XYZ file of C-alpha atoms in Angstrom:
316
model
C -52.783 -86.636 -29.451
C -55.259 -85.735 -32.389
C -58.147 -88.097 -32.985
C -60.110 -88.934 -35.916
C -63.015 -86.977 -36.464
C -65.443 -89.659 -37.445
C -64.609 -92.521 -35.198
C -62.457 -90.480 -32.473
C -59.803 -92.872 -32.490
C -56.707 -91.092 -31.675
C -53.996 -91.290 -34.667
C -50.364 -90.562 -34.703
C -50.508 -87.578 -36.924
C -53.428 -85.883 -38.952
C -51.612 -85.201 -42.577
C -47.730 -85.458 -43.828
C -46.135 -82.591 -44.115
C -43.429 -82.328 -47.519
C -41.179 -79.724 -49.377
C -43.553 -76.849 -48.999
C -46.508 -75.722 -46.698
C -49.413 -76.518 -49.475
C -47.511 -80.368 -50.635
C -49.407 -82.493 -48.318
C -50.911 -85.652 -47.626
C -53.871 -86.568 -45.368
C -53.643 -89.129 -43.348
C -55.685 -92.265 -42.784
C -57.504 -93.922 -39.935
C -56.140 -96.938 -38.805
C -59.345 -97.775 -37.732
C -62.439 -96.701 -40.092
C -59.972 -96.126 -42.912
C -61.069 -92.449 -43.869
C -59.079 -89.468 -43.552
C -58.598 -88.451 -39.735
C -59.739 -84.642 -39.990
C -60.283 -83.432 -43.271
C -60.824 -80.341 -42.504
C -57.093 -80.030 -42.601
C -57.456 -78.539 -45.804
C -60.933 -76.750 -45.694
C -60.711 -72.829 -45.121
C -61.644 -70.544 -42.426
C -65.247 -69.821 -43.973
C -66.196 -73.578 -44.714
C -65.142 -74.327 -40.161
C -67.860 -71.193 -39.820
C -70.298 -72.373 -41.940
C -70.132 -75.682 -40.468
C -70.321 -74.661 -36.624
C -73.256 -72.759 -37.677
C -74.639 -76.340 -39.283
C -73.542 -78.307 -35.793
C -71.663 -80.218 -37.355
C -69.677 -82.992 -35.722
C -67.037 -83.207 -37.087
C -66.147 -79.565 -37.101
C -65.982 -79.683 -33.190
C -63.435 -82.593 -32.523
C -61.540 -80.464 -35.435
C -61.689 -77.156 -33.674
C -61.488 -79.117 -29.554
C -58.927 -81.668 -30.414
C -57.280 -81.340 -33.097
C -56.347 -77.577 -34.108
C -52.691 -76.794 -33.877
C -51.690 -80.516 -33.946
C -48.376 -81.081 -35.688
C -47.998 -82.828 -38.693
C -45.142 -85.425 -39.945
C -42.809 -83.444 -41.719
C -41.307 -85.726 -45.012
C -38.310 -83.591 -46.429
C -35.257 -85.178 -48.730
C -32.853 -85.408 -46.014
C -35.633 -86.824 -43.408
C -37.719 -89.217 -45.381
C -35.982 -92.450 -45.149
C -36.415 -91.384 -40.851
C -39.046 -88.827 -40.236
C -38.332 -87.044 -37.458
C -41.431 -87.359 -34.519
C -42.252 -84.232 -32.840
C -42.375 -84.435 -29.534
C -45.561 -84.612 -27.597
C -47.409 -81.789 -25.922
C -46.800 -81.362 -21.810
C -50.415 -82.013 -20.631
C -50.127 -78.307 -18.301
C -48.930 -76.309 -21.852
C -52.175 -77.885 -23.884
C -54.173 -76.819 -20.854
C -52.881 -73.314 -21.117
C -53.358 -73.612 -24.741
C -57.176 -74.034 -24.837
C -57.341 -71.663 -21.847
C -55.982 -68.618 -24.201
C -58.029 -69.802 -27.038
C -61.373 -69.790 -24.696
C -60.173 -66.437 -23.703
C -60.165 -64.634 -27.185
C -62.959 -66.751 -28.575
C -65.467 -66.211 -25.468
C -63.688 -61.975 -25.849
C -65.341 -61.818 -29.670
C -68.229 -63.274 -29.120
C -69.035 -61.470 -25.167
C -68.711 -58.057 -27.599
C -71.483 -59.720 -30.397
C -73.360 -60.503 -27.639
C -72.939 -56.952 -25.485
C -74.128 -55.070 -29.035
C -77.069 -57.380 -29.899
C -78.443 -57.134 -26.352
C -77.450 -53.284 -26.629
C -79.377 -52.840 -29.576
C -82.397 -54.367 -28.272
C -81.920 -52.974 -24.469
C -80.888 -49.413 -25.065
C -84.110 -47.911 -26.689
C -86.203 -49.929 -23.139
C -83.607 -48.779 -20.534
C -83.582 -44.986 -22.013
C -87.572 -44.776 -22.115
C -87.952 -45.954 -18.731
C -85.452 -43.805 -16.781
C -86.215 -40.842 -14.419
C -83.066 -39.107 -14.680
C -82.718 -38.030 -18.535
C -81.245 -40.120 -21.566
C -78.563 -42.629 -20.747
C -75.192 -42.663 -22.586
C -75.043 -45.077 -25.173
C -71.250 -45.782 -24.259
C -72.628 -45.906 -20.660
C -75.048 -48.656 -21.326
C -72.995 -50.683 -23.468
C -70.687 -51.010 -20.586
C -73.365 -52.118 -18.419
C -74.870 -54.270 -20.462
C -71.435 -56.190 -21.365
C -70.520 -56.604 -17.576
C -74.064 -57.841 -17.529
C -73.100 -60.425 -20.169
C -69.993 -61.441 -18.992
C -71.147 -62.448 -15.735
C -74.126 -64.209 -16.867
C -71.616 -65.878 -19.395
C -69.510 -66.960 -16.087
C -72.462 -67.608 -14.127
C -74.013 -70.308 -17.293
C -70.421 -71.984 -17.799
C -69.738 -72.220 -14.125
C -72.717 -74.249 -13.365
C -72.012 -76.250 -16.761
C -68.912 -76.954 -15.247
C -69.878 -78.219 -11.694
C -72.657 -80.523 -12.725
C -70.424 -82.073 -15.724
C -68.016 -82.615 -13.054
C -70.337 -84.197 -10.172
C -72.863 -85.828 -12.905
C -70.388 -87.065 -15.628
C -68.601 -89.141 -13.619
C -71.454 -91.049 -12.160
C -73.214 -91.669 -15.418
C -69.799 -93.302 -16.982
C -69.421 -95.344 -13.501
C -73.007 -96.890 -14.476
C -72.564 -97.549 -18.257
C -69.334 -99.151 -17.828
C -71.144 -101.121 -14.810
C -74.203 -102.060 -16.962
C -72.032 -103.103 -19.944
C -68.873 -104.875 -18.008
C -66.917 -104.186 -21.226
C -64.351 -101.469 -20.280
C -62.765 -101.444 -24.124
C -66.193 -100.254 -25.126
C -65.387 -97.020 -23.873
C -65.323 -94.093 -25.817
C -61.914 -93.568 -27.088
C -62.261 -89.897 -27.040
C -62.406 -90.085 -23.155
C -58.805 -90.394 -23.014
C -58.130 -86.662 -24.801
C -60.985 -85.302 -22.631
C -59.589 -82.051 -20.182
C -61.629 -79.619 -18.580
C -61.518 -76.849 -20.845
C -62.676 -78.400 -23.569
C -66.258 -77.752 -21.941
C -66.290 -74.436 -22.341
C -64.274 -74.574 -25.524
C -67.806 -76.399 -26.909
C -69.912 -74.338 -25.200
C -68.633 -70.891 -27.050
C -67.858 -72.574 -30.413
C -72.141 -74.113 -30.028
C -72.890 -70.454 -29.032
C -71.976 -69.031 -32.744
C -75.210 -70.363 -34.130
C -77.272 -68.684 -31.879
C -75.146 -65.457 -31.849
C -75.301 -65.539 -35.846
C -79.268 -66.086 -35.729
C -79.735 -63.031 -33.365
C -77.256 -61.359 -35.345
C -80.050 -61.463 -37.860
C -82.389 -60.665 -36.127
C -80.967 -57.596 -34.613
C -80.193 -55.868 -37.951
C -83.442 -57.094 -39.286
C -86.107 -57.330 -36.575
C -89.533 -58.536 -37.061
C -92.376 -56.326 -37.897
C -95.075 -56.552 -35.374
C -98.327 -56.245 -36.447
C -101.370 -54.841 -34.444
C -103.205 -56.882 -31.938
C -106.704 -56.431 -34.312
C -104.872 -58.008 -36.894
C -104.596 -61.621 -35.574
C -107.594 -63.048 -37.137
C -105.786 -65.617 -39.404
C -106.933 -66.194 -42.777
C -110.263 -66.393 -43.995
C -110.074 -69.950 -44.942
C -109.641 -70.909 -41.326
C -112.368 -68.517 -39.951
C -114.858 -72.349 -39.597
C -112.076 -73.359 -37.243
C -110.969 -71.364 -34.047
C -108.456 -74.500 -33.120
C -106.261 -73.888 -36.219
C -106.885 -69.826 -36.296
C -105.414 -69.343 -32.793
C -102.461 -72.365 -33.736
C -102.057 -69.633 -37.090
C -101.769 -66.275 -35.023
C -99.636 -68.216 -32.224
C -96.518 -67.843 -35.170
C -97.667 -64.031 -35.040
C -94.760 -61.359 -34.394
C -97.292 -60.076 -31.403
C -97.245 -63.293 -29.663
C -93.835 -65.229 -30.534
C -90.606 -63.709 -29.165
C -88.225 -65.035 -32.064
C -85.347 -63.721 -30.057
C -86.090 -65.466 -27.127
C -86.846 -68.665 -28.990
C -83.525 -68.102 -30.221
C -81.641 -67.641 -27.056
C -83.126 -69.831 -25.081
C -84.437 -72.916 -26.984
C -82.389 -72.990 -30.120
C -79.263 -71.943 -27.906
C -80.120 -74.626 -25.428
C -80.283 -77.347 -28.118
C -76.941 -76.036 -29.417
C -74.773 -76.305 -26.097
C -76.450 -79.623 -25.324
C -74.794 -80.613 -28.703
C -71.336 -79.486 -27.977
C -71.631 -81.078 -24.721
C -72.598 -84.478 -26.201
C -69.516 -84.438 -28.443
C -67.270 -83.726 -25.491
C -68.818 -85.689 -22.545
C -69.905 -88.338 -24.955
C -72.531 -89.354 -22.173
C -76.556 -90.139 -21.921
C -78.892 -87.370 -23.445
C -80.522 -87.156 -20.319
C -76.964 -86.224 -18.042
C -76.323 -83.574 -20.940
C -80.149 -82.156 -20.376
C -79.512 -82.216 -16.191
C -76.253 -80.723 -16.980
C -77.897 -77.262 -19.451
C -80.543 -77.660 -16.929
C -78.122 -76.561 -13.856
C -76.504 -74.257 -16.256
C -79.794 -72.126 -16.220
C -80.206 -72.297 -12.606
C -77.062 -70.535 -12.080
C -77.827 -68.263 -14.752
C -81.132 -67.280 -13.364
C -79.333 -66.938 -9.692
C -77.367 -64.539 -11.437
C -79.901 -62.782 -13.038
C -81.902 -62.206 -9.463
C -78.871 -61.544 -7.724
C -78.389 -58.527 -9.694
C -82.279 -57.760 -9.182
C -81.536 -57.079 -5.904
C -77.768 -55.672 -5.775
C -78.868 -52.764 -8.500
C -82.737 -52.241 -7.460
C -83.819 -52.248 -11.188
C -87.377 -50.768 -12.194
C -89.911 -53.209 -13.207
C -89.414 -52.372 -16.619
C -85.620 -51.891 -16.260
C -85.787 -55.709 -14.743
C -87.977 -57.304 -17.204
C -85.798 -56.101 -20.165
C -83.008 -57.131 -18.763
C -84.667 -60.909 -17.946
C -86.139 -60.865 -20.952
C -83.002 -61.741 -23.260
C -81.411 -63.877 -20.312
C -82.013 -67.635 -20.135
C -85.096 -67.770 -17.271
């Protein structure tokens, strides 16, 4: 059942349906009294835009309420309009399944060529054995991906799953009010976690997007003296040349922090939980990550260098 994407109280049907495709009606909350999900009507560009944003409201769209059917009003049906039929709880499962599997498929090859871009110049410079194949590398560096991609979401997975629990056990047992529950708990399945996680990814995908086809210009280390109006205080020079290409890995700030930030986001609007079980639960996300990364330390034997490229775009 679709919810309402401001209040997440679940509603019969999102908009009424009439003679043609593009005659409808939005529908209204029976609760807040606003439209349930008006981004019934917005186009493809204005859901992008908004995931980039984090937007709220965008994610219980895209999670729980694409591909909901509407109430279809035509002459012969609108004294009765005819219900549809609700969805079989296994066919929405394999529903979001097949969506996670092309959306987490477009954005494992955006990831595989931004890492690529950044990766192939390191890995080529470093070998002993000649120049590496660029096809060659991009192949390694997407199986790279997608298990680290498994690795992150697998760990996301088993600590929602022990930690999530728990944490609703004690709020319900602190509050003793059980209709105080969040509503959206009762449309809540499993793969709606990593649904969020790879729709929370696209802002930091689009960021180092950026920054792949325009990378920062790094200046030389005898240039980080700040300006001259700051040369009476050393405090505020080395706070200035701290934002310095040399010395701040944008990328990695990107990645890590900003990406971090972003899945803890589409977790909250999922789990609906305490900030502090949606930390613990990124938090064991980058332990498995970083098991990952290691494991394949010692499985391939990477050089030094090869290694610390390869750790250097992962989460640590």
């Amino acid at each position: 059942m679709p919810i309402c994407t401001s209040c997440t109280t679940p509603v019969s049907y999102l908009y009424t349906l009439y003679e043609s495709a593009y005659n409808l009606r939005l529908e209204q909350c029976p609760k807040c009294h606003a439209f349930a999900d008006p981004y019934v009507e917005h186009d493809p560009f204005i859901l992008v835009l908004d995931l980039i944003l984090l937007k709220r409201d965008v994610f219980r769209h895209l999670i729980y309420n694409r591909g909901s059917e509407p109430r279809k009003l035509t002459n012969e049906s609108r004294d009765s309009p005819k219900r549809e039929a609700p969805p079989i709880a296994d066919k929405a499962c394999i529903v979001l399944w097949s969506r996670i599997a092309k959306l987490g498929t477009g954005l494992l090859i955006i990831d595989s060529f931004i890492r690529w871009v950044r990766l192939y110049p390191i890995m080529d410079s470093v070998s002993q054995s000649g120049r590496h194949s660029p096809i060659r590398t991009l192949a390694h560096v997407s199986l790279y991906c997608l298990g680290e991609t498994i690795a992150f979401h697998l760990g996301i997975l088993l600590a929602a799953v022990s930690l999530v629990p728990v944490a609703q056990f004690v709020t319900k047992w602190r509050s003793k009010n059980v209709q105080g529950a969040p509503q959206v708990a009762s449309e809540f399945r499993l793969p709606h976690i990593p649904l969020a996680l790879l729709y929370a990814s696209l802002t930091k995908f689009f960021l180092l997007f950026l920054l792949s086809i325009w990378p920062a210009v790094q200046s030389a280390p005898s240039s980080l003296k700040g300006p001259s109006y700051l040369a009476d205080y050393p405090l505020l020079t080395y706070a200035w040349n701290m934002f310095d290409d040399l010395i701040l890995d944008r990328e990695w700030l990107v990645r890590n922090l900003l990406g971090g930030m972003a899945a803890g986001f589409g977790l909250r609007v999922v789990l609906d939980t305490h900030p502090f079980v949606i930390t613990s639960v990124i938090i064991a996300g980058w332990a498995f990550t970083s098991g990952y990364v290691y494991l394949i330390d010692d499985i391939l034997g990477l050089a030094p260098a090869q290694m610390a490229s390869w750790t250097r775009y992962s989460i640590p």
